[in-house]
Amino acid sequence: TDNLVEPPVPTPVNTAGDLVEAAKRAAGRRAVEDYLSPEFRYVGIGSGSTIKYVVEAIADLPRDVTAKMKFVPTGSQSRALIREAKLTVLAIDDLVLEFNERVPGQQYLDVCFDGADEVDPELNCIKGGGACHYQEKLVAKFSKQFVCVADYRKEVPNLLTSWVGIPIEVQPLATEAVRRELLLLGSKKPFVRSGLPGKAGSIVTDNGNNVIDAPFPPLLLNSQADQMDPSKGLWTVDALASRIKAITGVLEVGVFSGHTGPEALQKGMGGEKPVKV
Ligand code: 5RP
């Protein structure tokens, strides 16, 4: 009869995967511990697989603290996360309507938490791996502080060291025209992001648009502007992001500037130095 009993199948130990999940959870918990004040009323919640640990940590806080807060999602995925955690969802456009006076610098949110695909030493980020970067940038721009929640794998000396290309959200009618402009800026084979494996066609964002991923050589830090050479496709982070943003048909570029100078993007980060945990 022993022959009829199958030996138990050993569960494979996925050490690398477990380590990464532990790092994401640690980053999410630390972000909430260090940057979510119980006084806050409006909190932005970004997208991606790390952000679920931020929401998990918030959901573990005392109910009388979180009940006073409203959470603004950056897309359908984060809206579902907030709802599942039984926290109050507030849409971006409804957030603005809660304020009847002009808010300096559009800083409606006390803080927002979001993930990143890559982060450089100036805290510039590539975002948009999940194609949510337009609403993510809107929420970041509306926040007093942007907290980038990133594990050890995301830290790079220069953006585009490990990530394939800059995610760019494009209105569908302009997709091919934008792709050609990107070639002129020195991108190597910009491509329209396709859907799930086995499904034909390009992905459609929460805003009904396409995404182009544009590979470039690693981006120079803003402090390395003296080495910039657009004829060789060598750009600083801010110079390339603003050139791409200026192309007609581009809704948003998945580059978040970390610098704190007096330029326009500084306002976008709420005028505060962005932080990384
Ligand atoms: C989605 C994003 C995400 O924040 C980014 O892709 C990081 O995701 P993950 O936490 O899963 O690594 O920008 O558009």
Coordinates of C-alpha atoms and ligand atoms in Angstrom, one line a residue:
T1 CA 0.0 0.0 0.0
D2 CA 3.0 2.3 0.5
N3 CA 3.3 2.5 -3.2
L4 CA 0.0 4.2 -3.5
V5 CA 1.1 7.1 -1.4
E6 CA 2.8 9.9 -3.3
P7 CA 5.7 11.5 -1.4
P8 CA 5.0 15.2 -0.6
V9 CA 6.2 17.6 -3.2
P10 CA 8.8 19.9 -1.6
T11 CA 7.7 23.6 -1.8
P12 CA 10.4 25.4 -3.8
V13 CA 12.2 28.1 -1.8
N14 CA 12.2 31.3 -3.8
T15 CA 14.9 33.1 -1.8
A16 CA 15.4 35.9 -4.3
G17 CA 11.7 36.6 -4.7
D18 CA 11.1 36.5 -0.9
L19 CA 14.0 38.9 -0.3
V20 CA 12.6 41.4 -2.8
E21 CA 9.1 41.2 -1.2
A22 CA 10.6 41.7 2.2
A23 CA 12.5 44.7 1.0
K24 CA 9.4 46.2 -0.6
R25 CA 7.4 45.6 2.6
A26 CA 10.2 47.2 4.8
A27 CA 10.3 50.2 2.5
G28 CA 6.5 50.6 2.6
R29 CA 6.3 50.3 6.4
R30 CA 9.3 52.7 6.9
A31 CA 7.7 55.3 4.6
V32 CA 4.4 55.3 6.5
E33 CA 6.2 55.4 9.9
D34 CA 8.4 58.3 9.0
Y35 CA 6.3 60.4 6.7
L36 CA 2.6 60.0 7.5
S37 CA 1.6 62.4 10.3
P38 CA -1.7 61.6 12.1
E39 CA -2.5 65.3 11.4
F40 CA -2.6 64.7 7.7
R41 CA -6.0 64.8 5.9
Y42 CA -5.2 64.2 2.2
V43 CA -2.8 61.5 1.2
G44 CA -1.9 60.4 -2.4
I45 CA -1.5 56.7 -3.1
G46 CA 0.6 55.7 -6.1
S47 CA 0.7 52.6 -8.2
G48 CA 2.7 49.4 -8.5
S49 CA 3.5 46.3 -6.5
T50 CA 5.4 48.2 -3.7
I51 CA 2.6 50.6 -2.9
K52 CA 0.4 47.8 -1.7
Y53 CA 2.8 47.6 1.4
V54 CA 2.2 51.3 2.0
V55 CA -1.5 50.7 2.0
E56 CA -1.1 47.7 4.2
A57 CA 0.9 49.7 6.8
I58 CA -1.7 52.5 6.7
A59 CA -4.5 50.0 7.2
D60 CA -2.8 48.8 10.3
L61 CA -2.9 52.3 11.9
P62 CA -5.6 53.0 14.5
R63 CA -9.0 53.5 12.8
D64 CA -9.6 56.8 14.5
V65 CA -6.4 58.1 12.8
T66 CA -7.2 56.9 9.3
A67 CA -10.9 57.7 9.4
K68 CA -10.0 61.4 9.3
M69 CA -8.0 60.9 6.1
K70 CA -8.9 60.8 2.5
F71 CA -6.8 58.9 0.0
V72 CA -6.3 60.0 -3.6
P73 CA -5.5 57.2 -6.0
T74 CA -3.3 57.5 -9.2
G75 CA -5.4 55.0 -11.2
S76 CA -7.7 52.1 -11.1
Q77 CA -5.2 49.8 -9.4
S78 CA -4.6 52.1 -6.5
R79 CA -8.3 53.0 -6.2
A80 CA -9.0 49.2 -5.7
L81 CA -6.2 48.9 -3.1
I82 CA -7.6 51.8 -1.1
R83 CA -11.1 50.4 -1.2
E84 CA -10.0 46.9 -0.2
A85 CA -8.2 48.4 2.8
K86 CA -11.6 50.1 3.8
L87 CA -10.0 53.5 3.6
T88 CA -11.8 56.6 2.0
V89 CA -11.1 57.1 -1.7
L90 CA -11.2 60.7 -3.1
A91 CA -10.8 61.2 -6.9
I92 CA -8.3 63.8 -8.0
D93 CA -10.9 66.1 -9.5
D94 CA -13.1 65.9 -6.3
L95 CA -10.0 66.7 -4.2
V96 CA -9.6 70.0 -5.9
L97 CA -13.3 70.8 -5.3
E98 CA -12.9 70.3 -1.6
F99 CA -10.8 73.5 -1.5
N100 CA -12.8 76.6 -2.4
E101 CA -9.9 79.1 -2.2
R102 CA -6.9 79.3 -4.4
V103 CA -4.3 76.9 -3.0
P104 CA -0.7 78.2 -3.5
G105 CA 1.3 75.9 -5.7
Q106 CA -1.7 73.6 -6.1
Q107 CA -0.6 71.8 -2.9
Y108 CA -3.8 70.1 -2.0
L109 CA -2.3 66.9 -0.6
D110 CA -0.3 66.7 2.6
V111 CA 1.9 63.9 1.2
C112 CA 1.9 61.3 -1.5
F113 CA 3.6 57.9 -1.6
D114 CA 4.6 56.3 -4.8
G115 CA 7.0 53.7 -6.2
A116 CA 9.6 54.0 -8.9
D117 CA 11.3 51.9 -11.6
E118 CA 14.8 53.6 -11.2
V119 CA 16.1 56.3 -8.9
D120 CA 19.4 58.2 -9.4
P121 CA 21.6 60.0 -6.7
E122 CA 19.7 63.3 -7.4
L123 CA 16.4 61.4 -6.6
N124 CA 15.3 61.8 -10.2
C125 CA 13.0 58.8 -11.0
I126 CA 11.8 56.8 -14.0
K127 CA 8.2 55.9 -13.4
G128 CA 5.5 54.4 -15.6
G129 CA 6.4 50.7 -15.6
G130 CA 2.7 50.3 -14.8
A131 CA 1.6 52.9 -17.4
C132 CA 0.1 55.1 -14.6
H133 CA 2.6 58.0 -14.7
Y134 CA 0.2 60.7 -15.9
Q135 CA -2.0 60.4 -12.9
E136 CA 1.0 59.8 -10.7
K137 CA 2.5 63.1 -11.9
L138 CA -0.7 64.9 -11.3
V139 CA -0.9 63.6 -7.7
A140 CA 2.8 64.4 -7.2
K141 CA 2.3 67.9 -8.5
F142 CA -0.6 68.4 -6.1
S143 CA 1.4 67.2 -3.0
K144 CA 3.5 69.1 -0.5
Q145 CA 5.8 66.1 -0.3
F146 CA 6.6 63.2 -2.7
V147 CA 7.8 60.1 -0.9
C148 CA 9.4 57.7 -3.3
V149 CA 9.2 54.1 -1.9
A150 CA 11.9 52.1 -3.6
D151 CA 13.8 49.0 -2.6
Y152 CA 17.5 48.4 -3.2
R153 CA 17.1 47.2 -6.8
K154 CA 15.9 50.6 -8.0
E155 CA 19.0 52.6 -7.1
V156 CA 21.2 53.4 -10.1
P157 CA 24.0 55.8 -10.9
N158 CA 22.1 57.2 -13.9
L159 CA 18.6 56.7 -15.1
L160 CA 18.2 54.1 -17.9
T161 CA 21.0 52.0 -16.5
S162 CA 18.8 49.0 -16.0
W163 CA 15.3 50.2 -17.2
V164 CA 14.5 49.7 -20.9
G165 CA 13.3 53.1 -21.9
I166 CA 11.4 56.3 -20.9
P167 CA 7.7 55.6 -20.6
I168 CA 5.8 58.3 -22.5
E169 CA 1.9 58.5 -22.6
V170 CA 0.8 59.5 -26.0
Q171 CA -2.6 60.3 -27.5
P172 CA -3.3 57.5 -30.0
L173 CA -3.7 59.7 -33.1
A174 CA -0.2 61.1 -32.6
T175 CA 1.6 57.8 -31.6
E176 CA 3.6 57.3 -34.8
A177 CA 4.4 61.0 -35.2
V178 CA 5.7 61.1 -31.6
R179 CA 7.7 57.9 -32.2
R180 CA 9.5 59.6 -35.2
E181 CA 10.3 62.7 -33.1
L182 CA 11.8 60.5 -30.5
L183 CA 14.1 58.9 -33.1
L184 CA 15.3 62.5 -34.0
L185 CA 16.1 63.1 -30.4
G186 CA 18.4 60.1 -30.4
S187 CA 16.2 57.3 -29.0
K188 CA 17.2 53.9 -30.2
K189 CA 14.1 52.1 -31.5
P190 CA 11.2 53.7 -29.5
F191 CA 8.4 51.1 -29.4
V192 CA 4.7 51.2 -28.6
R193 CA 4.1 49.1 -25.5
S194 CA 2.0 46.1 -26.3
G195 CA -0.7 44.4 -24.2
L196 CA -0.5 41.2 -22.2
P197 CA 1.4 38.3 -23.7
G198 CA -0.8 36.5 -26.2
K199 CA -3.0 39.6 -26.6
A200 CA -2.7 41.7 -29.8
G201 CA -2.5 45.4 -29.8
S202 CA -1.0 48.1 -27.7
I203 CA -1.9 48.8 -24.1
V204 CA -4.5 51.4 -23.3
T205 CA -3.9 53.5 -20.2
D206 CA -6.5 54.6 -17.6
N207 CA -6.8 57.8 -19.7
G208 CA -7.4 55.9 -23.0
N209 CA -4.0 56.5 -24.5
N210 CA -0.9 54.5 -25.7
V211 CA 2.5 54.3 -24.1
I212 CA 5.8 54.5 -26.0
D213 CA 8.9 53.2 -24.3
A214 CA 11.9 55.2 -25.6
P215 CA 15.4 53.8 -25.0
F216 CA 18.2 56.3 -24.7
P217 CA 21.8 56.0 -23.4
P218 CA 21.9 56.4 -19.6
L219 CA 20.7 59.9 -18.6
L220 CA 23.3 62.3 -17.2
L221 CA 22.5 63.8 -13.8
N222 CA 21.4 67.4 -14.0
S223 CA 24.7 68.4 -12.3
Q224 CA 26.5 66.8 -15.3
A225 CA 25.1 69.3 -17.9
D226 CA 28.6 70.0 -19.2
Q227 CA 28.8 66.5 -20.6
M228 CA 25.5 66.8 -22.6
D229 CA 25.7 66.1 -26.3
P230 CA 22.3 65.7 -27.9
S231 CA 23.9 64.7 -31.3
K232 CA 25.0 61.5 -29.6
G233 CA 21.7 61.1 -27.7
L234 CA 23.4 62.1 -24.5
W235 CA 21.0 64.2 -22.4
T236 CA 20.6 65.3 -18.8
V237 CA 17.4 64.2 -17.1
D238 CA 15.6 67.5 -17.1
A239 CA 16.7 68.6 -20.6
L240 CA 15.4 65.4 -22.2
A241 CA 12.2 65.3 -20.1
S242 CA 11.3 68.8 -21.1
R243 CA 12.1 68.2 -24.8
I244 CA 9.9 65.1 -24.9
K245 CA 7.1 66.9 -23.0
A246 CA 7.1 69.6 -25.7
I247 CA 6.2 67.2 -28.5
T248 CA 2.6 67.7 -29.6
G249 CA 0.6 64.5 -28.7
V250 CA 2.6 63.7 -25.6
L251 CA 0.4 63.7 -22.5
E252 CA 3.2 63.0 -19.9
V253 CA 6.7 61.7 -19.6
G254 CA 7.7 59.1 -17.0
V255 CA 10.6 61.1 -15.7
F256 CA 10.1 62.7 -12.2
S257 CA 12.7 65.4 -11.4
G258 CA 14.2 65.2 -8.0
H259 CA 15.9 68.5 -7.9
T260 CA 14.9 71.4 -5.6
G261 CA 16.0 74.4 -7.6
P262 CA 13.6 77.3 -8.4
E263 CA 12.5 75.8 -11.7
A264 CA 8.9 74.7 -12.6
L265 CA 9.4 71.1 -11.6
Q266 CA 10.5 72.1 -8.1
K267 CA 6.9 73.3 -7.6
G268 CA 5.8 69.9 -8.8
M269 CA 7.6 68.3 -5.9
G270 CA 5.8 70.6 -3.6
G271 CA 8.8 72.8 -3.0
E272 CA 10.2 70.3 -0.6
K273 CA 13.1 68.0 -1.2
P274 CA 11.7 64.7 -2.3
V275 CA 12.6 61.8 0.0
K276 CA 13.5 58.2 -0.7
V277 CA 13.1 55.4 1.8
Ligands
5RP1 C1 3.6 52.7 -12.3 C2 4.8 53.1 -11.6 C3 5.3 52.3 -10.4 O1 5.3 53.0 -9.3 C4 6.6 51.7 -10.7 O2 6.5 50.9 -12.0 C5 7.2 50.8 -9.6 O3 6.4 49.6 -9.5 P1 6.8 48.4 -8.5 O4 6.6 49.0 -7.1 O5 5.9 47.3 -8.9 O6 8.2 48.1 -8.8 O7 5.4 54.1 -11.9 O8 3.3 53.5 -13.4

